[in-house]
Amino acid sequence: MPRSQTSGRELAILFEALYLANLLIAPVMAFLILLVLYFQNKNHSSPLARSHLSQTFYTSLLGGFLVFLVVGVLFLFGGFDSPYIWMWVVLYFTIIHSTLVLFGALGLAKAMSNQCWRYPIIGAKLPKGC
Amino acid sequence: MKYTSQMVAKPYFIAAIGLFVGQILFGIIMGLQYVIGDFLFPEIPFNVARMVHTNLLIVWLLFGFMGASYYLVPEEAETELHSPILAKLMFWIFLIAGAATILGYLLVPYATLAEITMNDLLPTMGREFLEQPTITKIGIVIVALAFLFNIGMTILKGRKTVINLVLLIGLVGLAVFFLFAFYNPDNIVLDKMFWWFVVHLWVEGVWELILGSLLAFVLIKTTGVDREVIEKWLYVIIAMALITGLIGTGHHFFWIGTPGYWQWWGSIFSAMEPIPFFMMTVFAFNMVNKRRREHPNQPAVLWALGTGVMAFLGAGVWGFLHTLSPVNYYTHGTQITAAHGHMAFYGAYVMIVLAIISYAMPMLNGRKAANSAKSQIVEMWSFWLMTISMVFITLFLTGAGILQVYLQRMSDNPLPFMVVQDKIELFYWLREGAGVVFLIGLIVYIASFFIGKDEAEPNEA
């Protein structure tokens, strides 16, 4: 296997792992590392690495936006004392968060298999060469 | 099919599917009793319907595990089954004992059932999920021992693979932990504690080993990926399942009178319980991505992938949702638990049994590897119908559970249980609707066995 392809695969796995870490065990901190890596590698020679980087970076941004904006709006207009608002918040958060985690799990499996993958619906466009 | 003795799996699979239908019918009845309280009363009271629903689930999954073992072990061990006759005999004993027990629940008042089965000699009845008369429990132990003997002897005389050894460890664990069903101390704290040794250590312990080995077997067969790669994944998955699941039992010890340190042990270890399920998802998709062949049996691959995803959601995410002690203080025993239970059982165990049935049945019916394209399409429809309706059942129960927690346990003026039940009635209706769609999916699944029977199977790519 050529060296550039190997490093591309390793980077792709690292990006997916950071994306998942941001969602699961180290929120914000893992994203900040991903942010640094994004600026370091956005022009990387491997399309595999670039594709996983763009998927994880933009989906992290969009995912955070989807989670916090909608939850914020629900609380803003519904207040904290309504059981129905709490129901929608918990259900919404659980669905969105677990969907984002599942995307990451499938993305990680694709990265491990040396394959590009576009996250369904919210994923960024794949780079050329994928 | 490589070994003729694998045929003994077929009646086990057929019985499993038949009992599955019974389980869902009683689920529908019970779902309706949530909103129409006297529906079918006094013929089928709610507590009896619930008992039948949960007991049928356990029994049909056991039939599925046994059938799967009888199919898988000869192939892995590369030898005929030690005693096909014993396997057939145990099938009929288990089926008759199981059917008699269910009929006993339905036809005789539970107290009378306890009396006529001489429960007073060795009292084991009256506990959730372990309602079976003592004599049935003894029968289960005999069937389990004969089954283990048969499987164990087959493995001993044949090839030992990681898959059949992990499966054997899981099955031995299943039998050993069931023995706690016979321990029924007067002290209710000890009673509940050891009761969980059966219930939790089955579904969040040794059953995960069975699940892992069945999933690995189906993936090896359908993807053609090297056994070594799949076995390494299996090792790590079962290690994580045991590390987290065994001490994770502590999440059931929060409120039963055990020492306070279980709040910590239970919270920390059960918070890690989603890890093996997460790994299963990555594992399944990784193997399918790396496949060396396009197996003609597409539904089997679909069920295997679905197992990873749905087990992660149901057992992992929905388990984590209410597993931390400070959260569980409010949520235990609410509809959130029911939501978790439904999706976890479906994702982890129903789907893996259906995966192995889907993989094995075409061969058991004399085909080379797969059913006809038409049959496969119908089966994949049933996959989506059942899976999507189960997602909705879970979401509706979760919604009901959140409202229940808030109105009954968190608000400044907590409402009584039955008042809250009235307020969440809409969710029960919605759940019932989703349950009916699930039943339709199951009927479609059964129909797939009879559609396109005379048509050729698709070729392997």
mmCIF file of C-alpha atoms in Angstrom, chain B residues 25-289:
data_model
loop_
_atom_site.group_PDB
_atom_site.id
_atom_site.type_symbol
_atom_site.label_atom_id
_atom_site.label_comp_id
_atom_site.label_asym_id
_atom_site.label_seq_id
_atom_site.Cartn_x
_atom_site.Cartn_y
_atom_site.Cartn_z
ATOM 1 C CA LEU B 25 -50.445 -11.140 19.677
ATOM 2 C CA PHE B 26 -50.357 -10.920 23.459
ATOM 3 C CA GLY B 27 -48.416 -7.676 23.169
ATOM 4 C CA ILE B 28 -51.223 -6.258 21.022
ATOM 5 C CA ILE B 29 -53.841 -7.490 23.527
ATOM 6 C CA MET B 30 -51.947 -5.952 26.420
ATOM 7 C CA GLY B 31 -51.350 -2.708 24.546
ATOM 8 C CA LEU B 32 -55.115 -2.443 24.094
ATOM 9 C CA GLN B 33 -55.704 -3.192 27.777
ATOM 10 C CA TYR B 34 -53.602 -0.125 28.592
ATOM 11 C CA VAL B 35 -56.332 2.024 27.026
ATOM 12 C CA ILE B 36 -59.413 -0.197 27.335
ATOM 13 C CA GLY B 37 -58.872 -1.551 30.808
ATOM 14 C CA ASP B 38 -61.468 -4.330 30.715
ATOM 15 C CA PHE B 39 -60.657 -5.587 27.217
ATOM 16 C CA LEU B 40 -60.874 -9.411 27.319
ATOM 17 C CA PHE B 41 -61.409 -9.294 31.082
ATOM 18 C CA PRO B 42 -61.819 -11.653 32.912
ATOM 19 C CA GLU B 43 -60.731 -14.177 30.244
ATOM 20 C CA ILE B 44 -57.244 -12.697 29.871
ATOM 21 C CA PRO B 45 -56.404 -10.320 32.724
ATOM 22 C CA PHE B 46 -53.598 -7.796 32.161
ATOM 23 C CA ASN B 47 -51.162 -9.529 34.505
ATOM 24 C CA VAL B 48 -51.657 -12.823 32.634
ATOM 25 C CA ALA B 49 -51.254 -11.188 29.205
ATOM 26 C CA ARG B 50 -48.049 -9.541 30.418
ATOM 27 C CA MET B 51 -46.722 -12.815 31.791
ATOM 28 C CA VAL B 52 -47.465 -14.619 28.526
ATOM 29 C CA HIS B 53 -45.942 -11.778 26.452
ATOM 30 C CA THR B 54 -42.645 -11.786 28.369
ATOM 31 C CA ASN B 55 -42.409 -15.555 28.900
ATOM 32 C CA LEU B 56 -43.057 -16.268 25.225
ATOM 33 C CA LEU B 57 -40.286 -13.836 24.333
ATOM 34 C CA ILE B 58 -37.806 -15.680 26.535
ATOM 35 C CA VAL B 59 -38.894 -19.114 25.340
ATOM 36 C CA TRP B 60 -38.832 -18.300 21.616
ATOM 37 C CA LEU B 61 -35.447 -16.656 21.904
ATOM 38 C CA LEU B 62 -34.176 -19.784 23.676
ATOM 39 C CA PHE B 63 -35.583 -21.882 20.827
ATOM 40 C CA GLY B 64 -33.800 -19.535 18.429
ATOM 41 C CA PHE B 65 -30.486 -19.799 20.290
ATOM 42 C CA MET B 66 -30.741 -23.586 20.403
ATOM 43 C CA GLY B 67 -31.617 -23.842 16.705
ATOM 44 C CA ALA B 68 -28.795 -21.452 15.866
ATOM 45 C CA SER B 69 -26.350 -23.548 17.911
ATOM 46 C CA TYR B 70 -27.448 -26.775 16.262
ATOM 47 C CA TYR B 71 -26.927 -25.173 12.874
ATOM 48 C CA LEU B 72 -23.692 -23.323 13.638
ATOM 49 C CA VAL B 73 -21.726 -25.744 15.802
ATOM 50 C CA PRO B 74 -21.464 -28.703 13.368
ATOM 51 C CA GLU B 75 -20.332 -26.330 10.641
ATOM 52 C CA GLU B 76 -17.763 -24.617 12.861
ATOM 53 C CA ALA B 77 -16.595 -27.891 14.433
ATOM 54 C CA GLU B 78 -16.535 -29.545 11.011
ATOM 55 C CA THR B 79 -18.279 -32.644 12.275
ATOM 56 C CA GLU B 80 -21.781 -34.030 12.617
ATOM 57 C CA LEU B 81 -23.770 -33.181 15.737
ATOM 58 C CA HIS B 82 -23.036 -35.579 18.611
ATOM 59 C CA SER B 83 -26.651 -36.744 18.915
ATOM 60 C CA PRO B 84 -29.362 -35.473 16.556
ATOM 61 C CA ILE B 85 -31.872 -37.768 18.292
ATOM 62 C CA LEU B 86 -31.228 -36.108 21.650
ATOM 63 C CA ALA B 87 -31.688 -32.708 20.000
ATOM 64 C CA LYS B 88 -35.041 -33.778 18.522
ATOM 65 C CA LEU B 89 -36.186 -35.296 21.812
ATOM 66 C CA MET B 90 -35.302 -32.144 23.729
ATOM 67 C CA PHE B 91 -37.138 -30.073 21.148
ATOM 68 C CA TRP B 92 -40.405 -31.875 21.832
ATOM 69 C CA ILE B 93 -39.903 -31.857 25.610
ATOM 70 C CA PHE B 94 -39.186 -28.123 25.590
ATOM 71 C CA LEU B 95 -42.063 -27.344 23.238
ATOM 72 C CA ILE B 96 -44.614 -29.396 25.183
ATOM 73 C CA ALA B 97 -43.411 -28.041 28.544
ATOM 74 C CA GLY B 98 -43.439 -24.477 27.206
ATOM 75 C CA ALA B 99 -46.913 -24.824 25.676
ATOM 76 C CA ALA B 100 -48.278 -26.471 28.834
ATOM 77 C CA THR B 101 -46.889 -23.632 30.955
ATOM 78 C CA ILE B 102 -48.454 -20.956 28.746
ATOM 79 C CA LEU B 103 -51.781 -22.819 28.765
ATOM 80 C CA GLY B 104 -51.466 -23.058 32.550
ATOM 81 C CA TYR B 105 -51.128 -19.266 32.763
ATOM 82 C CA LEU B 106 -54.173 -18.803 30.547
ATOM 83 C CA LEU B 107 -56.510 -21.475 31.861
ATOM 84 C CA VAL B 108 -55.852 -21.654 35.590
ATOM 85 C CA PRO B 109 -55.606 -18.875 38.193
ATOM 86 C CA TYR B 110 -51.935 -18.327 39.036
ATOM 87 C CA ALA B 111 -52.380 -19.319 42.687
ATOM 88 C CA THR B 112 -54.041 -22.573 41.614
ATOM 89 C CA LEU B 113 -51.232 -23.203 39.130
ATOM 90 C CA ALA B 114 -48.743 -22.817 41.979
ATOM 91 C CA GLU B 115 -50.771 -25.238 44.081
ATOM 92 C CA ILE B 116 -51.212 -27.985 41.475
ATOM 93 C CA THR B 117 -47.567 -27.820 40.428
ATOM 94 C CA MET B 118 -46.526 -28.209 44.097
ATOM 95 C CA ASN B 119 -44.707 -24.916 44.276
ATOM 96 C CA ASP B 120 -44.758 -25.167 48.089
ATOM 97 C CA LEU B 121 -42.156 -27.968 47.973
ATOM 98 C CA LEU B 122 -39.608 -25.645 46.388
ATOM 99 C CA PRO B 123 -41.141 -22.171 46.072
ATOM 100 C CA THR B 124 -39.773 -20.357 43.024
ATOM 101 C CA MET B 125 -42.899 -18.807 41.469
ATOM 102 C CA GLY B 126 -44.356 -15.327 41.677
ATOM 103 C CA ARG B 127 -41.385 -13.326 40.469
ATOM 104 C CA GLU B 128 -41.383 -11.227 37.301
ATOM 105 C CA PHE B 129 -40.084 -13.151 34.256
ATOM 106 C CA LEU B 130 -39.521 -16.214 36.476
ATOM 107 C CA GLU B 131 -43.207 -16.977 36.877
ATOM 108 C CA GLN B 132 -42.836 -20.516 35.496
ATOM 109 C CA PRO B 133 -43.920 -23.323 37.840
ATOM 110 C CA THR B 134 -40.977 -24.977 39.598
ATOM 111 C CA ILE B 135 -41.531 -28.145 37.622
ATOM 112 C CA THR B 136 -41.159 -26.179 34.361
ATOM 113 C CA LYS B 137 -37.958 -24.622 35.693
ATOM 114 C CA ILE B 138 -36.600 -28.096 36.421
ATOM 115 C CA GLY B 139 -37.580 -29.085 32.876
ATOM 116 C CA ILE B 140 -35.709 -26.060 31.500
ATOM 117 C CA VAL B 141 -32.590 -27.132 33.421
ATOM 118 C CA ILE B 142 -32.836 -30.695 32.062
ATOM 119 C CA VAL B 143 -33.297 -29.441 28.490
ATOM 120 C CA ALA B 144 -30.427 -26.974 28.931
ATOM 121 C CA LEU B 145 -28.090 -29.658 30.308
ATOM 122 C CA ALA B 146 -28.917 -32.100 27.511
ATOM 123 C CA PHE B 147 -28.460 -29.309 24.976
ATOM 124 C CA LEU B 148 -25.098 -28.304 26.476
ATOM 125 C CA PHE B 149 -23.984 -31.927 26.545
ATOM 126 C CA ASN B 150 -24.858 -32.310 22.871
ATOM 127 C CA ILE B 151 -23.203 -29.084 21.792
ATOM 128 C CA GLY B 152 -20.209 -29.585 24.101
ATOM 129 C CA MET B 153 -19.532 -33.123 22.848
ATOM 130 C CA THR B 154 -19.750 -31.938 19.249
ATOM 131 C CA ILE B 155 -17.207 -29.198 19.887
ATOM 132 C CA LEU B 156 -14.959 -31.569 21.844
ATOM 133 C CA LYS B 157 -14.722 -34.046 18.994
ATOM 134 C CA GLY B 158 -14.396 -31.392 16.291
ATOM 135 C CA ARG B 159 -12.575 -28.199 15.418
ATOM 136 C CA LYS B 160 -12.435 -25.592 18.169
ATOM 137 C CA THR B 161 -12.973 -22.103 16.801
ATOM 138 C CA VAL B 162 -13.302 -18.824 18.627
ATOM 139 C CA ILE B 163 -16.917 -18.640 17.475
ATOM 140 C CA ASN B 164 -18.048 -21.989 18.821
ATOM 141 C CA LEU B 165 -16.080 -21.562 22.051
ATOM 142 C CA VAL B 166 -17.535 -18.099 22.726
ATOM 143 C CA LEU B 167 -20.957 -19.516 21.931
ATOM 144 C CA LEU B 168 -20.380 -22.408 24.330
ATOM 145 C CA ILE B 169 -19.256 -20.064 27.125
ATOM 146 C CA GLY B 170 -22.388 -17.997 26.561
ATOM 147 C CA LEU B 171 -24.627 -21.066 26.633
ATOM 148 C CA VAL B 172 -22.970 -22.458 29.770
ATOM 149 C CA GLY B 173 -23.418 -19.048 31.395
ATOM 150 C CA LEU B 174 -27.068 -19.059 30.361
ATOM 151 C CA ALA B 175 -27.607 -22.399 32.102
ATOM 152 C CA VAL B 176 -25.559 -21.527 35.208
ATOM 153 C CA PHE B 177 -27.205 -18.186 35.848
ATOM 154 C CA PHE B 178 -30.651 -19.719 35.432
ATOM 155 C CA LEU B 179 -29.921 -21.776 38.553
ATOM 156 C CA PHE B 180 -30.380 -18.609 40.621
ATOM 157 C CA ALA B 181 -34.064 -18.896 39.702
ATOM 158 C CA PHE B 182 -34.223 -21.695 42.285
ATOM 159 C CA TYR B 183 -32.813 -19.515 45.058
ATOM 160 C CA ASN B 184 -35.701 -17.726 46.690
ATOM 161 C CA PRO B 185 -34.631 -16.305 50.057
ATOM 162 C CA ASP B 186 -37.104 -14.826 52.552
ATOM 163 C CA ASN B 187 -35.107 -11.612 52.703
ATOM 164 C CA ILE B 188 -36.612 -9.516 49.914
ATOM 165 C CA VAL B 189 -33.382 -7.572 49.341
ATOM 166 C CA LEU B 190 -31.454 -10.796 48.745
ATOM 167 C CA ASP B 191 -34.343 -12.113 46.695
ATOM 168 C CA LYS B 192 -34.276 -9.136 44.325
ATOM 169 C CA MET B 193 -30.481 -9.153 44.204
ATOM 170 C CA PHE B 194 -30.216 -12.768 43.095
ATOM 171 C CA TRP B 195 -33.246 -12.421 40.840
ATOM 172 C CA TRP B 196 -31.155 -9.944 38.837
ATOM 173 C CA PHE B 197 -28.420 -12.579 38.612
ATOM 174 C CA VAL B 198 -30.757 -14.389 36.232
ATOM 175 C CA VAL B 199 -32.397 -11.459 34.484
ATOM 176 C CA HIS B 200 -29.510 -9.015 34.104
ATOM 177 C CA LEU B 201 -26.662 -11.491 33.760
ATOM 178 C CA TRP B 202 -28.588 -13.170 30.981
ATOM 179 C CA VAL B 203 -29.447 -10.195 28.807
ATOM 180 C CA GLU B 204 -26.565 -7.871 29.671
ATOM 181 C CA GLY B 205 -24.002 -10.616 30.217
ATOM 182 C CA VAL B 206 -23.879 -14.079 28.748
ATOM 183 C CA TRP B 207 -26.512 -13.550 26.043
ATOM 184 C CA GLU B 208 -24.212 -10.911 24.556
ATOM 185 C CA LEU B 209 -21.643 -13.669 24.028
ATOM 186 C CA ILE B 210 -24.239 -15.685 22.153
ATOM 187 C CA LEU B 211 -25.174 -12.592 20.158
ATOM 188 C CA GLY B 212 -21.518 -11.852 19.327
ATOM 189 C CA SER B 213 -20.771 -15.377 18.159
ATOM 190 C CA LEU B 214 -23.916 -15.619 15.997
ATOM 191 C CA LEU B 215 -23.196 -12.224 14.440
ATOM 192 C CA ALA B 216 -19.580 -13.224 13.756
ATOM 193 C CA PHE B 217 -20.734 -16.488 12.143
ATOM 194 C CA VAL B 218 -23.227 -14.773 9.842
ATOM 195 C CA LEU B 219 -20.655 -12.137 8.877
ATOM 196 C CA ILE B 220 -17.952 -14.715 8.097
ATOM 197 C CA LYS B 221 -20.363 -16.619 5.904
ATOM 198 C CA THR B 222 -21.875 -13.671 4.087
ATOM 199 C CA THR B 223 -18.829 -11.423 3.626
ATOM 200 C CA GLY B 224 -15.973 -13.875 3.123
ATOM 201 C CA VAL B 225 -13.736 -11.722 5.341
ATOM 202 C CA ASP B 226 -10.858 -13.633 6.992
ATOM 203 C CA ARG B 227 -11.872 -15.528 10.102
ATOM 204 C CA GLU B 228 -8.853 -14.108 11.964
ATOM 205 C CA VAL B 229 -10.049 -10.536 11.489
ATOM 206 C CA ILE B 230 -13.570 -11.323 12.676
ATOM 207 C CA GLU B 231 -12.305 -13.334 15.643
ATOM 208 C CA LYS B 232 -10.149 -10.448 16.873
ATOM 209 C CA TRP B 233 -13.190 -8.175 16.844
ATOM 210 C CA LEU B 234 -15.190 -10.836 18.661
ATOM 211 C CA TYR B 235 -12.583 -11.123 21.420
ATOM 212 C CA VAL B 236 -12.633 -7.387 22.110
ATOM 213 C CA ILE B 237 -16.423 -7.145 21.939
ATOM 214 C CA ILE B 238 -17.067 -9.956 24.384
ATOM 215 C CA ALA B 239 -14.347 -8.695 26.723
ATOM 216 C CA MET B 240 -16.037 -5.286 26.816
ATOM 217 C CA ALA B 241 -19.463 -6.895 27.199
ATOM 218 C CA LEU B 242 -18.325 -8.837 30.247
ATOM 219 C CA ILE B 243 -16.239 -6.061 31.811
ATOM 220 C CA THR B 244 -19.124 -3.605 31.645
ATOM 221 C CA GLY B 245 -22.075 -5.976 31.936
ATOM 222 C CA LEU B 246 -21.068 -7.979 34.996
ATOM 223 C CA ILE B 247 -20.476 -5.087 37.390
ATOM 224 C CA GLY B 248 -23.101 -3.119 35.478
ATOM 225 C CA THR B 249 -25.592 -5.362 37.297
ATOM 226 C CA GLY B 250 -25.203 -2.699 39.969
ATOM 227 C CA HIS B 251 -27.646 -0.412 38.132
ATOM 228 C CA HIS B 252 -30.396 -2.735 39.377
ATOM 229 C CA PHE B 253 -29.159 -2.464 42.961
ATOM 230 C CA PHE B 254 -29.774 1.283 43.335
ATOM 231 C CA TRP B 255 -33.127 1.105 45.132
ATOM 232 C CA ILE B 256 -33.548 -2.420 46.479
ATOM 233 C CA GLY B 257 -31.795 -1.991 49.827
ATOM 234 C CA THR B 258 -28.187 -2.805 48.908
ATOM 235 C CA PRO B 259 -25.229 -0.687 50.164
ATOM 236 C CA GLY B 260 -24.763 2.821 48.767
ATOM 237 C CA TYR B 261 -21.553 2.045 46.907
ATOM 238 C CA TRP B 262 -23.674 0.348 44.235
ATOM 239 C CA GLN B 263 -24.817 3.835 43.187
ATOM 240 C CA TRP B 264 -21.248 4.423 41.965
ATOM 241 C CA TRP B 265 -20.370 0.958 40.696
ATOM 242 C CA GLY B 266 -23.698 0.597 38.919
ATOM 243 C CA SER B 267 -23.567 4.065 37.355
ATOM 244 C CA ILE B 268 -19.964 3.922 36.164
ATOM 245 C CA PHE B 269 -19.933 0.418 34.740
ATOM 246 C CA SER B 270 -23.350 0.522 33.159
ATOM 247 C CA ALA B 271 -22.512 3.876 31.574
ATOM 248 C CA MET B 272 -19.859 1.900 29.681
ATOM 249 C CA GLU B 273 -22.291 -0.814 28.579
ATOM 250 C CA PRO B 274 -23.009 0.892 25.224
ATOM 251 C CA ILE B 275 -19.339 0.369 24.233
ATOM 252 C CA PRO B 276 -19.626 -3.278 23.093
ATOM 253 C CA PHE B 277 -22.816 -2.450 21.178
ATOM 254 C CA PHE B 278 -21.125 0.510 19.523
ATOM 255 C CA MET B 279 -18.246 -1.785 18.570
ATOM 256 C CA MET B 280 -20.705 -4.305 17.144
ATOM 257 C CA THR B 281 -22.073 -1.624 14.804
ATOM 258 C CA VAL B 282 -18.612 -0.616 13.607
ATOM 259 C CA PHE B 283 -17.650 -4.302 13.377
ATOM 260 C CA ALA B 284 -20.653 -5.313 11.269
ATOM 261 C CA PHE B 285 -20.388 -2.389 8.847
ATOM 262 C CA ASN B 286 -16.603 -2.700 8.629
ATOM 263 C CA MET B 287 -16.845 -6.371 7.681
ATOM 264 C CA VAL B 288 -19.556 -5.720 5.104
ATOM 265 C CA ASN B 289 -17.487 -2.843 3.646
#
